[in-house]
PDB file of C-alpha atoms and ligand atoms in Angstrom:
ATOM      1  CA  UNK N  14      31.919  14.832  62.894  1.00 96.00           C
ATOM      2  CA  UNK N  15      28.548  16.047  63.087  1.00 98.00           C
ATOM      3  CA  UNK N  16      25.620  15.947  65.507  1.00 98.00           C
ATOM      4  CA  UNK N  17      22.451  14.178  64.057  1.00 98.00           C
ATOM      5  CA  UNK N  18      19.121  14.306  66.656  1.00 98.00           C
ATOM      6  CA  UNK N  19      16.205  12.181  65.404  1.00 98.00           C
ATOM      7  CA  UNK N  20      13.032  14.050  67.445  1.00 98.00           C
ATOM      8  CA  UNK N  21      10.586  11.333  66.693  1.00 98.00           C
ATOM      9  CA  UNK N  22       8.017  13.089  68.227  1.00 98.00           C
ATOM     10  CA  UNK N  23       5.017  10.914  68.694  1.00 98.00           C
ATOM     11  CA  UNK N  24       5.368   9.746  64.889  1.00 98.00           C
ATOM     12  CA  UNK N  25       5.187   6.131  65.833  1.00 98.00           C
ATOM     13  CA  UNK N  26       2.934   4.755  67.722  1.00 97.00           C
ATOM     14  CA  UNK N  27       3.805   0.641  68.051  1.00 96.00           C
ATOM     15  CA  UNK N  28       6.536  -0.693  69.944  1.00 95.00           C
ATOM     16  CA  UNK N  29       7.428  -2.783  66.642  1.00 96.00           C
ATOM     17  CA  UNK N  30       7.710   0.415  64.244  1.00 97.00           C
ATOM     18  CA  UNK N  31       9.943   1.571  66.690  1.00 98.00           C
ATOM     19  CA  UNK N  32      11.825  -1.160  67.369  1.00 97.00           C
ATOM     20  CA  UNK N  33      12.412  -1.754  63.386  1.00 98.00           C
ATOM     21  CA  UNK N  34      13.676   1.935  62.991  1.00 98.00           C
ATOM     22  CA  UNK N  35      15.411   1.429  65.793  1.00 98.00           C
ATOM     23  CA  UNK N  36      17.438  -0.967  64.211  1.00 98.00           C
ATOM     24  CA  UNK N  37      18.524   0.976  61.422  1.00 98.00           C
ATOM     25  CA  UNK N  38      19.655   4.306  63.805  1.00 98.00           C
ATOM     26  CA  UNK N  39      22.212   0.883  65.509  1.00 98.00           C
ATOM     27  CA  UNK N  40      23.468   0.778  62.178  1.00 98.00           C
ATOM     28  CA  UNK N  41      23.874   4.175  60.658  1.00 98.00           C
ATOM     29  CA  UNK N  42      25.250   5.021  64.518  1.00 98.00           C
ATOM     30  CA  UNK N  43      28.356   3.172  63.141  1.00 97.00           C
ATOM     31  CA  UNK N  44      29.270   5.720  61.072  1.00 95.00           C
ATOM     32  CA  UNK N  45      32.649   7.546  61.687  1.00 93.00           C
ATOM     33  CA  UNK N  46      31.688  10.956  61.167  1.00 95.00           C
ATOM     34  CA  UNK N  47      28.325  11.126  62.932  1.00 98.00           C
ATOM     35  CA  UNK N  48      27.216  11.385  66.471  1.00 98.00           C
ATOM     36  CA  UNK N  49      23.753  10.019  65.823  1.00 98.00           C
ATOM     37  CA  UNK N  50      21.298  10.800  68.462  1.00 98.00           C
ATOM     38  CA  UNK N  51      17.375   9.007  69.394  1.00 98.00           C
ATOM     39  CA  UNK N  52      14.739  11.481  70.824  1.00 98.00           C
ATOM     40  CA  UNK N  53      12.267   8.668  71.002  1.00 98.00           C
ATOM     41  CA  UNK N  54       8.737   9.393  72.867  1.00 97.00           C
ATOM     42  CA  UNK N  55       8.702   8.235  76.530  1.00 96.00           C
ATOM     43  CA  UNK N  56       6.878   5.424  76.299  1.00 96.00           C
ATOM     44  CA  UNK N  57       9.365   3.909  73.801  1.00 97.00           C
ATOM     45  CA  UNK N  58      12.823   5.600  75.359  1.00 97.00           C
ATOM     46  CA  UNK N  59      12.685   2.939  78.290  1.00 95.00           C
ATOM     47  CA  UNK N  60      12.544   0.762  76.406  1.00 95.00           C
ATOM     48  CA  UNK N  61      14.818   1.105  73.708  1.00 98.00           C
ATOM     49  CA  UNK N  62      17.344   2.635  75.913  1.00 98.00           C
ATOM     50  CA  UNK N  63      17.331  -0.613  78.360  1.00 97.00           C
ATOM     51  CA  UNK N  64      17.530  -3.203  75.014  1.00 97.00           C
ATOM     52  CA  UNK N  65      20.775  -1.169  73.858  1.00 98.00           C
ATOM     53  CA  UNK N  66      24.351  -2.200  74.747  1.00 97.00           C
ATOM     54  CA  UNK N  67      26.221  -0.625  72.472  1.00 96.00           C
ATOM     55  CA  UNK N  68      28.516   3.064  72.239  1.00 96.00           C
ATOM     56  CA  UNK N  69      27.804   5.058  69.365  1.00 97.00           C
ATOM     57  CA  UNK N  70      24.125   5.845  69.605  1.00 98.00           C
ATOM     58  CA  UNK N  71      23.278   8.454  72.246  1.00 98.00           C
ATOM     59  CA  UNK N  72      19.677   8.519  73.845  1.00 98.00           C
ATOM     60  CA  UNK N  73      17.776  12.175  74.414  1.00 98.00           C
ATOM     61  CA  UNK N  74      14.597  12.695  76.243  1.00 98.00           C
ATOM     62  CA  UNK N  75      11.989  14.518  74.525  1.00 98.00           C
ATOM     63  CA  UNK N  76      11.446  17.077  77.893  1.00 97.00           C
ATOM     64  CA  UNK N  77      12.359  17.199  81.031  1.00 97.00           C
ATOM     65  CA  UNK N  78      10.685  17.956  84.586  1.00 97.00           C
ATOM     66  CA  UNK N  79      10.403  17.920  88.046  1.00 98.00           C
ATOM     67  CA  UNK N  80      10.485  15.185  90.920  1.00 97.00           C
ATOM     68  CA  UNK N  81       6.995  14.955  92.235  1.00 97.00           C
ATOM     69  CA  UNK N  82       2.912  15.878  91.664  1.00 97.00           C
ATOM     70  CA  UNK N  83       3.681  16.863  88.085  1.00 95.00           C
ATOM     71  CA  UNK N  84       0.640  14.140  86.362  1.00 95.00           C
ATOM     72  CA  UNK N  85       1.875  13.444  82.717  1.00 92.00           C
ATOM     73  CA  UNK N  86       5.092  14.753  83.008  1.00 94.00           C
ATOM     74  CA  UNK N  87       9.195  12.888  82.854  1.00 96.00           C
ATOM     75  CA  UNK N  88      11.506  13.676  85.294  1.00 98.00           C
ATOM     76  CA  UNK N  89      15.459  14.336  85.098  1.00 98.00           C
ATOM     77  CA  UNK N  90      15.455  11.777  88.018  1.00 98.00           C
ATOM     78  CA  UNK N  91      13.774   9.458  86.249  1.00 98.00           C
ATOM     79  CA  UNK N  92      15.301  10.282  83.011  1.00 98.00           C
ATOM     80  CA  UNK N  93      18.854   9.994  84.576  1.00 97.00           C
ATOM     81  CA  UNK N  94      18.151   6.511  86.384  1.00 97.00           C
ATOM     82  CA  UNK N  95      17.256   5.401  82.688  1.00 97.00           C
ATOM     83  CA  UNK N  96      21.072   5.978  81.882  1.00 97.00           C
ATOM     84  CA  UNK N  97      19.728   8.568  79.541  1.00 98.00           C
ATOM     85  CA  UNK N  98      21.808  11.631  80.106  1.00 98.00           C
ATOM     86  CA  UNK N  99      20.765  14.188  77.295  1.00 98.00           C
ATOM     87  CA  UNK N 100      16.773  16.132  77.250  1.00 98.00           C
ATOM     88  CA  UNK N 101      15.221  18.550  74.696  1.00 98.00           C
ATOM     89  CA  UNK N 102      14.084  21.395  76.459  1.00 98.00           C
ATOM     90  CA  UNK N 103      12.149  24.220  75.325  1.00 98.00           C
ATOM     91  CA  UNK N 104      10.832  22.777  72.152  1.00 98.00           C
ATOM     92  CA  UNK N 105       7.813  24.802  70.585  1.00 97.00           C
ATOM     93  CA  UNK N 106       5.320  22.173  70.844  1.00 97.00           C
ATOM     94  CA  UNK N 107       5.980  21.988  74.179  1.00 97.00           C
ATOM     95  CA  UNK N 108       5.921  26.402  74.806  1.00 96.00           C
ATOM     96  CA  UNK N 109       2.929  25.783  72.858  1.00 96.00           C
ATOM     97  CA  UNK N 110       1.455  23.495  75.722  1.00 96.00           C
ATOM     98  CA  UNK N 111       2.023  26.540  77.879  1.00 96.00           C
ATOM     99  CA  UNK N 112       5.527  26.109  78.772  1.00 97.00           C
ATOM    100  CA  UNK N 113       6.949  29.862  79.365  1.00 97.00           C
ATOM    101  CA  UNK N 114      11.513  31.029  79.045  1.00 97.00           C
ATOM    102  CA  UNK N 115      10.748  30.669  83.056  1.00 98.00           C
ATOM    103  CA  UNK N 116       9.984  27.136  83.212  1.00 98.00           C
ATOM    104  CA  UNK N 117      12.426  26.460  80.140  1.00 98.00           C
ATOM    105  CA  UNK N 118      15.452  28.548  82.734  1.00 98.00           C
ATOM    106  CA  UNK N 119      13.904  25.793  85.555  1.00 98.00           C
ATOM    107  CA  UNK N 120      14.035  23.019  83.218  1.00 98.00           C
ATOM    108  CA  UNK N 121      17.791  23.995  82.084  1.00 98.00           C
ATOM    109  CA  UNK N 122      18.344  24.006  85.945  1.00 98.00           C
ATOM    110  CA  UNK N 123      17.061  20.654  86.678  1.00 98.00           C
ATOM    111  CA  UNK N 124      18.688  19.258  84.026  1.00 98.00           C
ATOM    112  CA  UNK N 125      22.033  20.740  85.581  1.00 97.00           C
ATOM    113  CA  UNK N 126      21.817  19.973  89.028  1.00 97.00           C
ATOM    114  CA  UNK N 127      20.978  15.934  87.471  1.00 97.00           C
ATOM    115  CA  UNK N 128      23.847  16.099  85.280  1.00 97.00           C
ATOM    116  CA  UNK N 129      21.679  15.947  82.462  1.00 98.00           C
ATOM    117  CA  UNK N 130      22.840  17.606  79.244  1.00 98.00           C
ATOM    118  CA  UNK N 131      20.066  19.884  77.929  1.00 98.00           C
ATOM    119  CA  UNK N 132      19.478  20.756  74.313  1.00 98.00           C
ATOM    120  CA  UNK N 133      18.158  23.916  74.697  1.00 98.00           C
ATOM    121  CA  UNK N 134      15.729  25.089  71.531  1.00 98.00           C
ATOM    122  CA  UNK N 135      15.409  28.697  70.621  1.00 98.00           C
ATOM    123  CA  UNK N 136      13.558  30.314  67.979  1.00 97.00           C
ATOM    124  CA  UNK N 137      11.337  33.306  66.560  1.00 96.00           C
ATOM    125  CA  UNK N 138       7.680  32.805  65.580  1.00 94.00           C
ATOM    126  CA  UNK N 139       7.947  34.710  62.702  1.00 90.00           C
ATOM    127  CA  UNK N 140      10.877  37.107  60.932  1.00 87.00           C
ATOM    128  CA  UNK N 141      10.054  40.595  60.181  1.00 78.00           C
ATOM    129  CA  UNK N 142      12.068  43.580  58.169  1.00 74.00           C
ATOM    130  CA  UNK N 143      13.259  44.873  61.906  1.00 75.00           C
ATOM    131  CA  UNK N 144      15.643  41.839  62.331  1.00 85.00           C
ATOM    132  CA  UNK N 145      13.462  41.749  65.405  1.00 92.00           C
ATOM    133  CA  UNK N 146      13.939  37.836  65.096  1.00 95.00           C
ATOM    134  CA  UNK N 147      17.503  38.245  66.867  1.00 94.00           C
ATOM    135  CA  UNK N 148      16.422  40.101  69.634  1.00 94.00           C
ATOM    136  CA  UNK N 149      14.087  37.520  70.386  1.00 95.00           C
ATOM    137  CA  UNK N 150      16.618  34.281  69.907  1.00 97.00           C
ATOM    138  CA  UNK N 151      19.197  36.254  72.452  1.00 96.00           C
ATOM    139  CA  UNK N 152      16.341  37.026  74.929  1.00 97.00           C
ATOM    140  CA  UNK N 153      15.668  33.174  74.838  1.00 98.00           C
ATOM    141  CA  UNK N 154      19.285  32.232  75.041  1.00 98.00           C
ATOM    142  CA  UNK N 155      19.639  34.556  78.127  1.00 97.00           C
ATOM    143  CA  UNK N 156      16.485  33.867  80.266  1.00 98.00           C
ATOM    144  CA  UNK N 157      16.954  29.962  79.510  1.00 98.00           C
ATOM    145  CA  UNK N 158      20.551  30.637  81.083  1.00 97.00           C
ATOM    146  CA  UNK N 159      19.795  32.558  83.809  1.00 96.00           C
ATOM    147  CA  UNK N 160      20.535  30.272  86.331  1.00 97.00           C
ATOM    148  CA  UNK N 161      23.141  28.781  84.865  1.00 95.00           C
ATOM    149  CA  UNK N 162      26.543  28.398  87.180  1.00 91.00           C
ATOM    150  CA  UNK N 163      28.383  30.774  84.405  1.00 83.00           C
ATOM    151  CA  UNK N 164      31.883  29.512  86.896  1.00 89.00           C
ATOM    152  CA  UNK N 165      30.994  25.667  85.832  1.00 91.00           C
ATOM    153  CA  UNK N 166      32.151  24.444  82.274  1.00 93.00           C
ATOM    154  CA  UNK N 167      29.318  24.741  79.696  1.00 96.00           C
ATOM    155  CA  UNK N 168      27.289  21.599  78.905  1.00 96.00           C
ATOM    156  CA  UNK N 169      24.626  22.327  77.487  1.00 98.00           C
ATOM    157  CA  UNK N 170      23.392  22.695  73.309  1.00 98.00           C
ATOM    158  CA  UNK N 171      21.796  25.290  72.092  1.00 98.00           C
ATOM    159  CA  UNK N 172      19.130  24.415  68.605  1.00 98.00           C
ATOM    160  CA  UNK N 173      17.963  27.123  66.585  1.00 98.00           C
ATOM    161  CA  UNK N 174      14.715  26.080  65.395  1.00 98.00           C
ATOM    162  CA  UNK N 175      12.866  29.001  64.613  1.00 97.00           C
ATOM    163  CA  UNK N 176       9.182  28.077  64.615  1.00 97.00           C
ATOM    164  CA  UNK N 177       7.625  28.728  61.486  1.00 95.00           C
ATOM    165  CA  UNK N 178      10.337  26.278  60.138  1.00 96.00           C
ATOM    166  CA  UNK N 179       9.206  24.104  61.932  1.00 96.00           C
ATOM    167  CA  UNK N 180       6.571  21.390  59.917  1.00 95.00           C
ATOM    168  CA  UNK N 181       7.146  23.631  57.090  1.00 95.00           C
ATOM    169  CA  UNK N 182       8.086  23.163  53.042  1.00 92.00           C
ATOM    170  CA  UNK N 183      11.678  24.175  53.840  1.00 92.00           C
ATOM    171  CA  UNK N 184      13.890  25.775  56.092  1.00 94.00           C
ATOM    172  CA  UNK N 185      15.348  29.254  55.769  1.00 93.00           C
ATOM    173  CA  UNK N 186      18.410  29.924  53.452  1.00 95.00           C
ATOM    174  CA  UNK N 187      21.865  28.909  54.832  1.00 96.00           C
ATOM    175  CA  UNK N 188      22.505  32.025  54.506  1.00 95.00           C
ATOM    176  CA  UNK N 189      19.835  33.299  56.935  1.00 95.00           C
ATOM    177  CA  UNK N 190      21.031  29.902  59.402  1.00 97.00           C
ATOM    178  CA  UNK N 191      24.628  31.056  59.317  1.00 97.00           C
ATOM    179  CA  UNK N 192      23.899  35.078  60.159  1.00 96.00           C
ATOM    180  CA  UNK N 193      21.529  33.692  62.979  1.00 97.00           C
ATOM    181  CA  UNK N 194      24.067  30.687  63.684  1.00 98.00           C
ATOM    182  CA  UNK N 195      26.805  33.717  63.891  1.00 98.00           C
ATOM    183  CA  UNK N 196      24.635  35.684  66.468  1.00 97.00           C
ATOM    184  CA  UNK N 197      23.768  33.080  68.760  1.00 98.00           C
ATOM    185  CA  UNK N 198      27.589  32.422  68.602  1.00 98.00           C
ATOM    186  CA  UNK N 199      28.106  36.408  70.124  1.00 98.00           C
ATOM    187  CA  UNK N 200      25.307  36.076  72.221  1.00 98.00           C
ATOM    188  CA  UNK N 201      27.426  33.219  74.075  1.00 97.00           C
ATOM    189  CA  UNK N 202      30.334  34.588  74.139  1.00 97.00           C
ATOM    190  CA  UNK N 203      28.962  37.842  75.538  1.00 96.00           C
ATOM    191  CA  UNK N 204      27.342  36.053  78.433  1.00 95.00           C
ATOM    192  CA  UNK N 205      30.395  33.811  79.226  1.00 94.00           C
ATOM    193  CA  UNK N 206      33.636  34.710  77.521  1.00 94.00           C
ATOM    194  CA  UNK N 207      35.599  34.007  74.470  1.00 95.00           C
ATOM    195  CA  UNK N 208      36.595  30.319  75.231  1.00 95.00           C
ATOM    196  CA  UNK N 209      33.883  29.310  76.798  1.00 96.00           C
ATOM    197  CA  UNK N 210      31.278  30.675  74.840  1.00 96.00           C
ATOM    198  CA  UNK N 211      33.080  29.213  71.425  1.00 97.00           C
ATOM    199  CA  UNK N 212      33.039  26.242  72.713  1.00 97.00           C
ATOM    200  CA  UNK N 213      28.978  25.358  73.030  1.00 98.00           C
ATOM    201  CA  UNK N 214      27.491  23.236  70.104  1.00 98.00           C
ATOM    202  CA  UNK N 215      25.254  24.919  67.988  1.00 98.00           C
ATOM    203  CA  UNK N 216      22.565  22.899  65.785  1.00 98.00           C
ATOM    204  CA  UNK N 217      19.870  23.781  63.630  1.00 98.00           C
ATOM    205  CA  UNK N 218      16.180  22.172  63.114  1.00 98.00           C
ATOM    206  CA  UNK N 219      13.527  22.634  61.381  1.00 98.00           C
ATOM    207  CA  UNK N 220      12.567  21.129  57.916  1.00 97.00           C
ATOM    208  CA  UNK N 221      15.743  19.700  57.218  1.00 98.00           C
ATOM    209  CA  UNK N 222      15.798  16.948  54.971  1.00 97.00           C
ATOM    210  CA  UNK N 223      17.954  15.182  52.062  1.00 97.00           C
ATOM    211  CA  UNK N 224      17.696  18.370  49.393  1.00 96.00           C
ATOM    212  CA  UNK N 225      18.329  20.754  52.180  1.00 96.00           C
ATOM    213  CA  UNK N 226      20.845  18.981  54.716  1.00 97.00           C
ATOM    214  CA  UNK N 227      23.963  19.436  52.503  1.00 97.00           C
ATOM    215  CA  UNK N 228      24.041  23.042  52.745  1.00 97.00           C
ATOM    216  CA  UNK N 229      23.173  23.771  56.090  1.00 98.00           C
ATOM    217  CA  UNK N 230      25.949  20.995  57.505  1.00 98.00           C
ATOM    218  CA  UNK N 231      28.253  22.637  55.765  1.00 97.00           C
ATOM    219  CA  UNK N 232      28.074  25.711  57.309  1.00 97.00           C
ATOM    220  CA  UNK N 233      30.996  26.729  59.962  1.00 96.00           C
ATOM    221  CA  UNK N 234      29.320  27.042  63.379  1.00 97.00           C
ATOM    222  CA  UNK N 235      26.639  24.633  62.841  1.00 98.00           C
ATOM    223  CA  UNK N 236      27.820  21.005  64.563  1.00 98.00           C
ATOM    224  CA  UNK N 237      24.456  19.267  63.743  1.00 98.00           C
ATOM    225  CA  UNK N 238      20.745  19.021  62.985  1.00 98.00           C
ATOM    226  CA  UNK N 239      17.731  18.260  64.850  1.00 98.00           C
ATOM    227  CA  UNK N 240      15.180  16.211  62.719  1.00 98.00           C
ATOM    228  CA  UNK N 241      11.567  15.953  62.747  1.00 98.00           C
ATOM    229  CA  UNK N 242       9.539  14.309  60.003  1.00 98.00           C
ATOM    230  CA  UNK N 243      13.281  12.621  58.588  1.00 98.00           C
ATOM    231  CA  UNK N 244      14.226  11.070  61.605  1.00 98.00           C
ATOM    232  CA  UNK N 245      11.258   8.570  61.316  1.00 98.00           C
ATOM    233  CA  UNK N 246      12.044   7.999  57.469  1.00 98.00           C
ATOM    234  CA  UNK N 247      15.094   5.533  57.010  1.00 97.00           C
ATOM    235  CA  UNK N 248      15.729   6.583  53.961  1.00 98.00           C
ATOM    236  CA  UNK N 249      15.914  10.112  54.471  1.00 98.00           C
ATOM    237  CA  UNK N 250      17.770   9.623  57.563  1.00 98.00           C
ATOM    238  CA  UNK N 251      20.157   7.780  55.997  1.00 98.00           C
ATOM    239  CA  UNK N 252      20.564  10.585  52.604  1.00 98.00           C
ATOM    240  CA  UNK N 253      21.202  13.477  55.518  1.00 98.00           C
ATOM    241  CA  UNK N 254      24.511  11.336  57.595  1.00 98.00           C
ATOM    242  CA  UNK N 255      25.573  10.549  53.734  1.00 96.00           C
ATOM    243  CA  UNK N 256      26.005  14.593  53.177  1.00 96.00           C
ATOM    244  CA  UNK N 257      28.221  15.000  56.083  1.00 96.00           C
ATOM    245  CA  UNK N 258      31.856  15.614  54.833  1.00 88.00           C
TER     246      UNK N 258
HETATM  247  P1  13P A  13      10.558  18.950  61.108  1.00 80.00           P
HETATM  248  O1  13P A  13      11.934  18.469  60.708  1.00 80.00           O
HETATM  249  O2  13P A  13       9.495  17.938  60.866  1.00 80.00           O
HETATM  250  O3  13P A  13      10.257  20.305  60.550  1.00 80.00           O
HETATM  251  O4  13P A  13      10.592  19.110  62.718  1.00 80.00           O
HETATM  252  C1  13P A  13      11.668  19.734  63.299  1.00 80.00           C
HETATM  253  C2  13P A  13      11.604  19.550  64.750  1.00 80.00           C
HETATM  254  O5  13P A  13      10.674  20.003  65.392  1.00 80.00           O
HETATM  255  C3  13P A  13      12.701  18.817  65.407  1.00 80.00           C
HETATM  256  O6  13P A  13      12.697  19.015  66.783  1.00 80.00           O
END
C-alpha cells in the first residue's frame, strides 16, 4: 500500500474541471494498494469534500492557520469542521510567501491541538558538495517539531520535497531520495526513539511523474508521493498508482 497526495495547487480554476477530475480520483481511490489522497485548493475542498460519501479517498488541506484576524488565510477549525482531517504544512510556495520553520512549528501545533494530521514538507534550496543539504532537512524536521508532545503517539508525515525539484525536469536519483529518505529516518528516531521514530510515514515530492514514479515507490522507507503537475493529469495520475507493486 502506498500513499498517493494529489497537491492540485491552484491548477484548476472551474468548479466543473474539478469536479470531472474529481471523478476519476473516486475511481482510482478504489484501488487496493493505494491510499489516494485530494489536496484540492480551498475554494474547491468544501466543496468536494461535502459532495463525497464514500471511504477510500482521503481529503488534505493545502495549509493550515489560525482562528481569527488572519485575512486570506484557512483555519484548522475550519478545516476540521469540514470533516477534513489531514493539512500540508510548510510547503515552499507557501515559505516563499514569507512563511518562516517558526510559523511552520505553530502550524504543526495547531494542527495537533485540532487533531489534524499534518504533512509536514521539508527540503533544501539547493545541494552542494558539503552534503550541507542534510543539515538543513534535519534543522527543518527539528524546529517544525519543536513543540511537538514527543510523550503523545506520532501523527504526523513528514515529505521530502527538496525545492529545486520542485516544477523541475525531474527529480533527483533514487539513489539520492533513499540516502536523504534514510537520514530523515535517523533524524526521527534520534528525536523520539527507535519505535516511534520508525514508525512516521515518509513521502517524497517533487517532479514525480509516470517515467520517474516506479523507481522512487520502490524504494524501502518511502510510503508515498506528493504530486504536483500529475495530480491534475488523469492520465498520469492513473500511470503512477499502476507502478505501485
Ligand atoms: P511538481 O510535481 O509539479 O514538481 O510539484 C510538486 C509539489 O509541489 C507537490 O506538493
Amino acid at each position: 500500500m502506498k500513499i498517493i497526495i494529489g497537491n492540485w495547487k491552484t491548477y484548476l480554476d472551474s468548479p466543473k474541471e474539478a469536479k470531472n477530475l474529481f471523478e476519476k480520483y473516486k475511481i482510482l481511490s478504489k484501488k487496493k494498494n493505494v491510499a489516494l489522497m485530494l489536496a484540492p485548493s480551498h475554494i474547491h475542498l468544501l466543496s468536494l469534500r461535502s459532495s463525497y460519501k464514500g471511504k477510500s479517498l482521503s481529503f488534505v488541506a493545502q495549509s493550515l492557520g489560525f482562528s481569527g484576524a488572519h485575512t486570506g488565510c484557512i483555519s484548522a477549525r475550519q478545516i476540521k469542521e469540514a470533516k477534513v482531517d489531514m493539512a500540508l504544512v510548510g510547503h515552499s510556495e507557501e515559505r516563499a510567501r514569507g512563511l518562516d520553520d517558526e510559523g511552520v512549528a505553530k502550524k504543526v501545533q495547531e494542527a495537533y491541538k485540532n487533531k489534524i494530521l499534518p504533512i509536514i514538507i521539508v527540503g533544501e534550496h539547493k545541494r552542494d558538495s558539503e552534503a550541507e543539504h542534510y543539515k538543513f532537512v534535519r534543522k527543518q524536521i527539528q524546529s517544525a517539531l519543536k513543540y511537538y508532545p514527543a510523550n503523545k503517539p506520532l501523527k504526523f508525515i513528514i515529505a521530502y520535497e527538496p525545492v529545486w525539484a520542485v516544477g523541475a525536469a525531474k527529480p533527483p536519483s533514487a539513489r539520492d531520495i533513499e540516502m536523504m529518505m534514510i537520514y530523515i529516518r535517523k533524524t526521527l528516531v534520534k528525536l523520539f526513539g527507535d519505535r516511534k521514530g520508525r514508525a512516521v510515514p515518509l513521502i517524497y515530492g517533487g517532479s514525480v511523474n509516470s517515467l520517474s514514479a516506479a523507481s522512487i515507490l520502490s524504494l524501502q522507507e518511502v510510503s508515498g508521493v506528493l504530486l504536483g503537475r500529475a495530480s491534475v493529469d488523469a492520465k498520469e495520475l492513473e500511470a503512477i498508482i499502476s507502478k505501485i507493486k
